[in-house]
mmCIF file of C-alpha atoms in Angstrom:
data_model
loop_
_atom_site.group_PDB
_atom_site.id
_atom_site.type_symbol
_atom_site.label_atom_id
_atom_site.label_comp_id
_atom_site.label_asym_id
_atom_site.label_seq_id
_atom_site.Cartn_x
_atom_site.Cartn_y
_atom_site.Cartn_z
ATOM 1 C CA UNK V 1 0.000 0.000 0.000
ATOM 2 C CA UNK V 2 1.527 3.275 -1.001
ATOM 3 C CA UNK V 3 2.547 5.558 1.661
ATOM 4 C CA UNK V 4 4.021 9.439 3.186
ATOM 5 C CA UNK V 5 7.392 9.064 4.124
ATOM 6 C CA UNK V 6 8.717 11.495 6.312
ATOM 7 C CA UNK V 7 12.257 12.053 7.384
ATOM 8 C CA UNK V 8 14.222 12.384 9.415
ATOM 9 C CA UNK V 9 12.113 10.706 12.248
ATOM 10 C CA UNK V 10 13.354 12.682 15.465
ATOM 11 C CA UNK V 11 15.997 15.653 15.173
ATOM 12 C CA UNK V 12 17.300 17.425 17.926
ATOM 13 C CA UNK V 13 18.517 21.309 17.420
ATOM 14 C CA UNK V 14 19.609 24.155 19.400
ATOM 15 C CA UNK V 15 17.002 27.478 19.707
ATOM 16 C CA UNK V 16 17.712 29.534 17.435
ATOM 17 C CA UNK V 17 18.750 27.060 14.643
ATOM 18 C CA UNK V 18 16.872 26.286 10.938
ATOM 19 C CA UNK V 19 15.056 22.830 10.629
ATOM 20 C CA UNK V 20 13.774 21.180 7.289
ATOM 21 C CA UNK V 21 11.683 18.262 7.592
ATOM 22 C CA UNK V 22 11.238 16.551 4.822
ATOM 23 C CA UNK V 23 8.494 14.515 3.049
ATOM 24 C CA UNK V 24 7.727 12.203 -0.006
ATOM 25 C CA UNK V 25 3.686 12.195 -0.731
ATOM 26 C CA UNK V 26 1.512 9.100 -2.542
ATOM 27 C CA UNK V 27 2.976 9.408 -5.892
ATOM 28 C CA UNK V 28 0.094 10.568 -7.865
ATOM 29 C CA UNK V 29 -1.283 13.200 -4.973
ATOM 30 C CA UNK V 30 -1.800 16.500 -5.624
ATOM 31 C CA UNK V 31 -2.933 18.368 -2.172
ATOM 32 C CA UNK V 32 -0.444 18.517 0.777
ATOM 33 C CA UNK V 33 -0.693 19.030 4.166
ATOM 34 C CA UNK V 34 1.468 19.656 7.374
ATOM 35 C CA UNK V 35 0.341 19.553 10.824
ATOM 36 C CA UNK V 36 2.180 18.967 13.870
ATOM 37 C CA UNK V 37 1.298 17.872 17.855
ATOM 38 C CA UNK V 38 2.780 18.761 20.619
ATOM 39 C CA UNK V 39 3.138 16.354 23.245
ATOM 40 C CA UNK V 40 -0.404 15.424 24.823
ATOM 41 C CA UNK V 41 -2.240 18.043 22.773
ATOM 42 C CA UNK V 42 -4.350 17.891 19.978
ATOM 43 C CA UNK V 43 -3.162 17.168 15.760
ATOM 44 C CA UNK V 44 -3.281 20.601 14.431
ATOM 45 C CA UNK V 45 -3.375 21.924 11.108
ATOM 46 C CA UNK V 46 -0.401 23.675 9.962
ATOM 47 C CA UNK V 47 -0.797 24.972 6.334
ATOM 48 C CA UNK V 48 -2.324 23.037 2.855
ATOM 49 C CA UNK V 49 -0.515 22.913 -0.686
ATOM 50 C CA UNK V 50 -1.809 22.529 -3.861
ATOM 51 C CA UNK V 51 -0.222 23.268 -7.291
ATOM 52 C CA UNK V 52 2.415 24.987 -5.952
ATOM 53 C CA UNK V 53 1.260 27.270 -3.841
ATOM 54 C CA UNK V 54 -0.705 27.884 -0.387
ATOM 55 C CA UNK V 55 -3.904 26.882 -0.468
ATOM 56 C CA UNK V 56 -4.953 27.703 3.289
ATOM 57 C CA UNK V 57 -2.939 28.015 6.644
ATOM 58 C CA UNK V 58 -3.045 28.143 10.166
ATOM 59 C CA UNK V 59 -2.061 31.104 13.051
ATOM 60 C CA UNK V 60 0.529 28.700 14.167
ATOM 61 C CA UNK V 61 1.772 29.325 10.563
ATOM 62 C CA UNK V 62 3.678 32.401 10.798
ATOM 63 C CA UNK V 63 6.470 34.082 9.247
ATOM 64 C CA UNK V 64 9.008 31.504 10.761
ATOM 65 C CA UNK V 65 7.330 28.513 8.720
ATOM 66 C CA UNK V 66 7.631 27.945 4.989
ATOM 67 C CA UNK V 67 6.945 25.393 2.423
ATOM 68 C CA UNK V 68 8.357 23.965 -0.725
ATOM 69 C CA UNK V 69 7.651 21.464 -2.899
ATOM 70 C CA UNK V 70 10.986 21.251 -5.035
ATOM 71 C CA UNK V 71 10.865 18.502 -7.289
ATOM 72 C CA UNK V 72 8.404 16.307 -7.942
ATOM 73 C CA UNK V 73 8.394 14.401 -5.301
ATOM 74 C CA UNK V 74 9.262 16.078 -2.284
ATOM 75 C CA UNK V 75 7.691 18.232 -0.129
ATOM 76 C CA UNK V 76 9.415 20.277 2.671
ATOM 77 C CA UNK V 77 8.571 22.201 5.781
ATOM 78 C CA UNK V 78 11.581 24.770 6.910
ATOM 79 C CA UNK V 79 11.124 26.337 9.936
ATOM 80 C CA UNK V 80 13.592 29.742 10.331
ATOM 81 C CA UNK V 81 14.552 30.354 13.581
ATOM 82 C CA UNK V 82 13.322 27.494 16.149
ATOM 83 C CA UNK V 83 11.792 28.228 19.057
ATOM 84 C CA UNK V 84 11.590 25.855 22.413
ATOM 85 C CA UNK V 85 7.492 25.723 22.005
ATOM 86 C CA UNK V 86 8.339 24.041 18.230
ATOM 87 C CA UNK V 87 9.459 21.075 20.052
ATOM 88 C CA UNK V 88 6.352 19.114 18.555
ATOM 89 C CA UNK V 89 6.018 15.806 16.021
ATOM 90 C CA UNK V 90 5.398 17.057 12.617
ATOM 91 C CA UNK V 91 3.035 15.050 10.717
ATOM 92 C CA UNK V 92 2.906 15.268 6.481
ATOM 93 C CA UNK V 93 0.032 14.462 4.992
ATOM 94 C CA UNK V 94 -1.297 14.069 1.293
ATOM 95 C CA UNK V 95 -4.753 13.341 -1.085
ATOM 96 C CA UNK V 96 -5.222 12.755 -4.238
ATOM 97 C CA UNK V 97 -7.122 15.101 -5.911
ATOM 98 C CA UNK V 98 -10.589 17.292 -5.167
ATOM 99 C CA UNK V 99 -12.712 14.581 -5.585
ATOM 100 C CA UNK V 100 -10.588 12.127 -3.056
ATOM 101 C CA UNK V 101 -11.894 12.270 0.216
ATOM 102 C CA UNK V 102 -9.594 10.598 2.568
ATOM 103 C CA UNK V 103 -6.418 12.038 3.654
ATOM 104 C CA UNK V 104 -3.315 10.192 4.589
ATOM 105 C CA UNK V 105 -0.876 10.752 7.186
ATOM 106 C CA UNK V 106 2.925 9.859 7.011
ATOM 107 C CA UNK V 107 4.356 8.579 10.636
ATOM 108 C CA UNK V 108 5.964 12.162 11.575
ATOM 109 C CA UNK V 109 8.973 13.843 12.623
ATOM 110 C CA UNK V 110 10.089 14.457 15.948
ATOM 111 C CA UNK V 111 11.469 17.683 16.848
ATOM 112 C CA UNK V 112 13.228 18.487 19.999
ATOM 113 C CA UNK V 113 14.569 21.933 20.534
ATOM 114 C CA UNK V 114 16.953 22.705 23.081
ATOM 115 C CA UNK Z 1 -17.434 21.957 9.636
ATOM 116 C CA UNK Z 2 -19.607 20.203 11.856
ATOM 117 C CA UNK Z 3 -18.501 20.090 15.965
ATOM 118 C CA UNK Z 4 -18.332 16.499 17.320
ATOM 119 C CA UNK Z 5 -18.797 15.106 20.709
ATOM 120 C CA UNK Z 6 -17.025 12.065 21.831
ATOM 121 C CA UNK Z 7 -16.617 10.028 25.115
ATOM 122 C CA UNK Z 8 -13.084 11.307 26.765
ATOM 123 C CA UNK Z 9 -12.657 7.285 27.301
ATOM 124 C CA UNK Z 10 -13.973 3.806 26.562
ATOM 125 C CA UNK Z 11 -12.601 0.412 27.714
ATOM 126 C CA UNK Z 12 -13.432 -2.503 26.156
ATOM 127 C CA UNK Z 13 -12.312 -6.531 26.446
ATOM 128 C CA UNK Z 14 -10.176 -8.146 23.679
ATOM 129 C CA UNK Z 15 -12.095 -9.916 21.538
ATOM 130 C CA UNK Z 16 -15.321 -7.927 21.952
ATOM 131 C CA UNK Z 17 -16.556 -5.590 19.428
ATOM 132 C CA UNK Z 18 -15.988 -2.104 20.744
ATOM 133 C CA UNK Z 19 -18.443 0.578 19.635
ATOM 134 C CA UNK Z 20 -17.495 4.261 19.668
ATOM 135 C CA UNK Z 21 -20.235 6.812 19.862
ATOM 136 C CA UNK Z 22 -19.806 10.242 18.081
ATOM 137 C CA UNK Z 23 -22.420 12.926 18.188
ATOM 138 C CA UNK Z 24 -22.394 15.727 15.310
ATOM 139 C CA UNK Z 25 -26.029 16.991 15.643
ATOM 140 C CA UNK Z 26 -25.227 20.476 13.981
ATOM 141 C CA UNK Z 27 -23.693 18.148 10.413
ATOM 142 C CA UNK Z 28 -24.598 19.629 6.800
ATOM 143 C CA UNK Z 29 -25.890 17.830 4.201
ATOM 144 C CA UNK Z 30 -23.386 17.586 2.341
ATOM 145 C CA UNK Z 31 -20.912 16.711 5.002
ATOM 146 C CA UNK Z 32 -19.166 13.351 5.655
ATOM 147 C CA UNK Z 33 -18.106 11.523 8.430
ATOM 148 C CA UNK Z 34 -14.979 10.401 8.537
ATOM 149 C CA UNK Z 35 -12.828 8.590 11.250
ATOM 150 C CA UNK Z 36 -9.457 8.157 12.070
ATOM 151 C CA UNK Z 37 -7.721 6.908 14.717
ATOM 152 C CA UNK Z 38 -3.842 7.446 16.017
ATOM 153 C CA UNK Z 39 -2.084 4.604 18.011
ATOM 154 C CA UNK Z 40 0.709 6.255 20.221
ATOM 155 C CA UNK Z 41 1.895 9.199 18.918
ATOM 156 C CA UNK Z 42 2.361 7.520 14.886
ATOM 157 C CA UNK Z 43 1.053 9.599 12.472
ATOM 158 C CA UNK Z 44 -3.204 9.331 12.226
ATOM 159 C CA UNK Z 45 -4.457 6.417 10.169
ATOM 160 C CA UNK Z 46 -7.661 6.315 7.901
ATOM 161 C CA UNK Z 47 -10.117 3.858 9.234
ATOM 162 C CA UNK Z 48 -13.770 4.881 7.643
ATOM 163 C CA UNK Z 49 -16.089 7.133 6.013
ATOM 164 C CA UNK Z 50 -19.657 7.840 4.989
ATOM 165 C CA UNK Z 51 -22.223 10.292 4.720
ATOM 166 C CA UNK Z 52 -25.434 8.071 5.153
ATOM 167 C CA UNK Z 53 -25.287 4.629 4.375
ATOM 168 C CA UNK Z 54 -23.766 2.161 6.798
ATOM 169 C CA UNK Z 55 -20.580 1.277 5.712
ATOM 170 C CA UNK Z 56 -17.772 -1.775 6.098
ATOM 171 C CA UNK Z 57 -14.312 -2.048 5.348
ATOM 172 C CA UNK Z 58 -11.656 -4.465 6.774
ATOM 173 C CA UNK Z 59 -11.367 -2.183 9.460
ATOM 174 C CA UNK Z 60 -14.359 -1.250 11.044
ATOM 175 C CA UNK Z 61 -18.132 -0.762 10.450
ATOM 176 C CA UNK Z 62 -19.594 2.645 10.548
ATOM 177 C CA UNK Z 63 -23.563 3.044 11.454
ATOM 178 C CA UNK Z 64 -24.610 6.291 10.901
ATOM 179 C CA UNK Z 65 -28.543 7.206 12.191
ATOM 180 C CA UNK Z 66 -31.278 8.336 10.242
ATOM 181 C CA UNK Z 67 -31.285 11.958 10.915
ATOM 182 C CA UNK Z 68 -27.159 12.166 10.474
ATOM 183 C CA UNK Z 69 -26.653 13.534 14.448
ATOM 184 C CA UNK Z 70 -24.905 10.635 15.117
ATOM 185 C CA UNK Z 71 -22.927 7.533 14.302
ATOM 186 C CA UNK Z 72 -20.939 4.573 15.627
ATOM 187 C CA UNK Z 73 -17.358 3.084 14.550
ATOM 188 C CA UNK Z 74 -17.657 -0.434 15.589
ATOM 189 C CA UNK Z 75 -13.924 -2.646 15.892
ATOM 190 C CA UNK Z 76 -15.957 -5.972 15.439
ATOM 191 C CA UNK Z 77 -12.903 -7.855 17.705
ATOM 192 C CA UNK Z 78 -11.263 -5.825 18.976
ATOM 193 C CA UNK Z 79 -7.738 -6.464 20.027
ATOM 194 C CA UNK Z 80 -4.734 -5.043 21.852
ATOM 195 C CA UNK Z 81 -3.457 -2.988 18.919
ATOM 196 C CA UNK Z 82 -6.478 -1.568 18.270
ATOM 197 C CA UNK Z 83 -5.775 0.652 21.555
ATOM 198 C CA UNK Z 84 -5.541 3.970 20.268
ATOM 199 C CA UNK Z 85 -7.304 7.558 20.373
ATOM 200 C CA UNK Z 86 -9.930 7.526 17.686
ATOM 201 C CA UNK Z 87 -11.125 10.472 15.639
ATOM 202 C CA UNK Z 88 -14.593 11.303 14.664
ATOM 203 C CA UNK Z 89 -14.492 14.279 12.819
ATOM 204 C CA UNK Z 90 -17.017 15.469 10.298
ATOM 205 C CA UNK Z 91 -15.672 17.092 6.713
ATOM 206 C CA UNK Z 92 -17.241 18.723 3.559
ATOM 207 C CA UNK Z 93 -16.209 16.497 0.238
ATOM 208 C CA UNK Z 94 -12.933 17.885 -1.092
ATOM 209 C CA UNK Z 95 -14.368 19.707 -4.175
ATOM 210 C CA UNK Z 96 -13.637 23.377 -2.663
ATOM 211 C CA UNK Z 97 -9.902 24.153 -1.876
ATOM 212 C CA UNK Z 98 -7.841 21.897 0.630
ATOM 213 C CA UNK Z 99 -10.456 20.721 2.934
ATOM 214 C CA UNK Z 100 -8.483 20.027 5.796
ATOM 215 C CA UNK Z 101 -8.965 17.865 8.420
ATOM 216 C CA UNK Z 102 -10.012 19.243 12.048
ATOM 217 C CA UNK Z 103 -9.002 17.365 15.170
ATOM 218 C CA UNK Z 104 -10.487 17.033 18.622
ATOM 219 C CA UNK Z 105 -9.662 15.434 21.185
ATOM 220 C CA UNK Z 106 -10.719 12.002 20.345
ATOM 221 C CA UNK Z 107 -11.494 8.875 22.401
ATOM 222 C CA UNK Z 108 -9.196 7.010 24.293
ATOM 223 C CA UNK Z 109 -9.813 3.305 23.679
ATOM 224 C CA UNK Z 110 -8.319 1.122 25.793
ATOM 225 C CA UNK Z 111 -8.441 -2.952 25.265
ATOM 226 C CA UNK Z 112 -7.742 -4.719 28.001
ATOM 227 C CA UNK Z 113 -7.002 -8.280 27.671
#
């Protein structure tokens, strides 16, 4: 069964430092998603992609955040300058098109910042 | 979307079917019921959906009322993986812009053996 692979699957960085997680969608998907949970909260919805651009995002999703979708088959989340309250498990997700109804989730990465 | 309501926690035996209850009495038309479910912190997983026929997968069966205000995901035997917070959420179809998915809180399902 195809699947969202997401790397790396924990990184640990200093405040202050830049992060890119990284993610490869279902091949033939078209919308992508980030959201991220931190630890004993809710999933929350970070910011939607679709043909190369923005589609909708989040108040967590501020200047600090950006995505990228570089090639065809990858699709990044950089965060600038991390703060402590990033420390959170990003989660990728992708669909395939506007008529595809289900969303799916890659296993997320795990961001520490110290 | 559509607010849901859903126990904070459920226990249930291994082996026995466990039935989740999720109430979304304010749902549109044209809005679906999806859930999902998320088993320690791995990424959530697709279980189910429908809008207002009963419907089975490998997975689960989903019995949604008459009126729409409510429906049930039932694990028909249910065991210790299955523990897990599960989703109800309710969605529009995805035929306007990104159509995200919105998260509560869940229930916590517990199978104890």
């Amino acid at each position: 069964e195809p699947e969202v692979t997401q790397t790396p699957s924990h990184q640990v960085t200093q405040m202050g430092q830049e992060v890119i997680l990284r993610c490869v969608p279902i091949s033939n998907h078209l919308y992508f998603y980030w959201y991220r949970q931190i630890l004993g909260q809710k999933v929350e919805f970070l910011v939607s992609f679709y043909n190369n651009e923005i589609s909708e995002k989040s108040e967590i999703f501020d200047d600090q955040f950006s995505v990228e979708r570089p090639d065809g088959s990858n699709f990044t989340l950089k965060i600038r300058s991390t703060k402590l309250e990033d420390s959170a498990m990003y989660f990728c997700a992708s669909r395939v098109d506007r008529s595809g109804n289900t969303i799916y989730f890659g296993e997320g990465s795990w961001l520490t910042v110290v | 979307d559509a607010k849901t309501t859903q126990p904070t926690s459920m226990d249930c035996a291994e082996g026995r079917a466990a039935n989740l209850p999720c109430n979304h009495s304010t749902i549109s038309g044209n809005e679906y019921v999806y859930w999902y479910r998320q088993i320690h912190s791995q990424g959530p997983q697709y279980i189910i959906h429908g809008l207002k026929n009963n419907e089975t997968n490998e997975m689960a069966s989903l019995i949604i009322t008459e009126d729409r205000k409510s429906s049930t995901l039932i694990l028909p035997h249910a065991t210790l993986r299955d523990t897990a917070v599960y989703y109800c959420i309710v969605r529009a179809p995805g035929l306007q812009g990104a159509q995200k998915l919105v998260f509560g809180q869940g229930t916590r399902l517990t199978i104890n053996p």
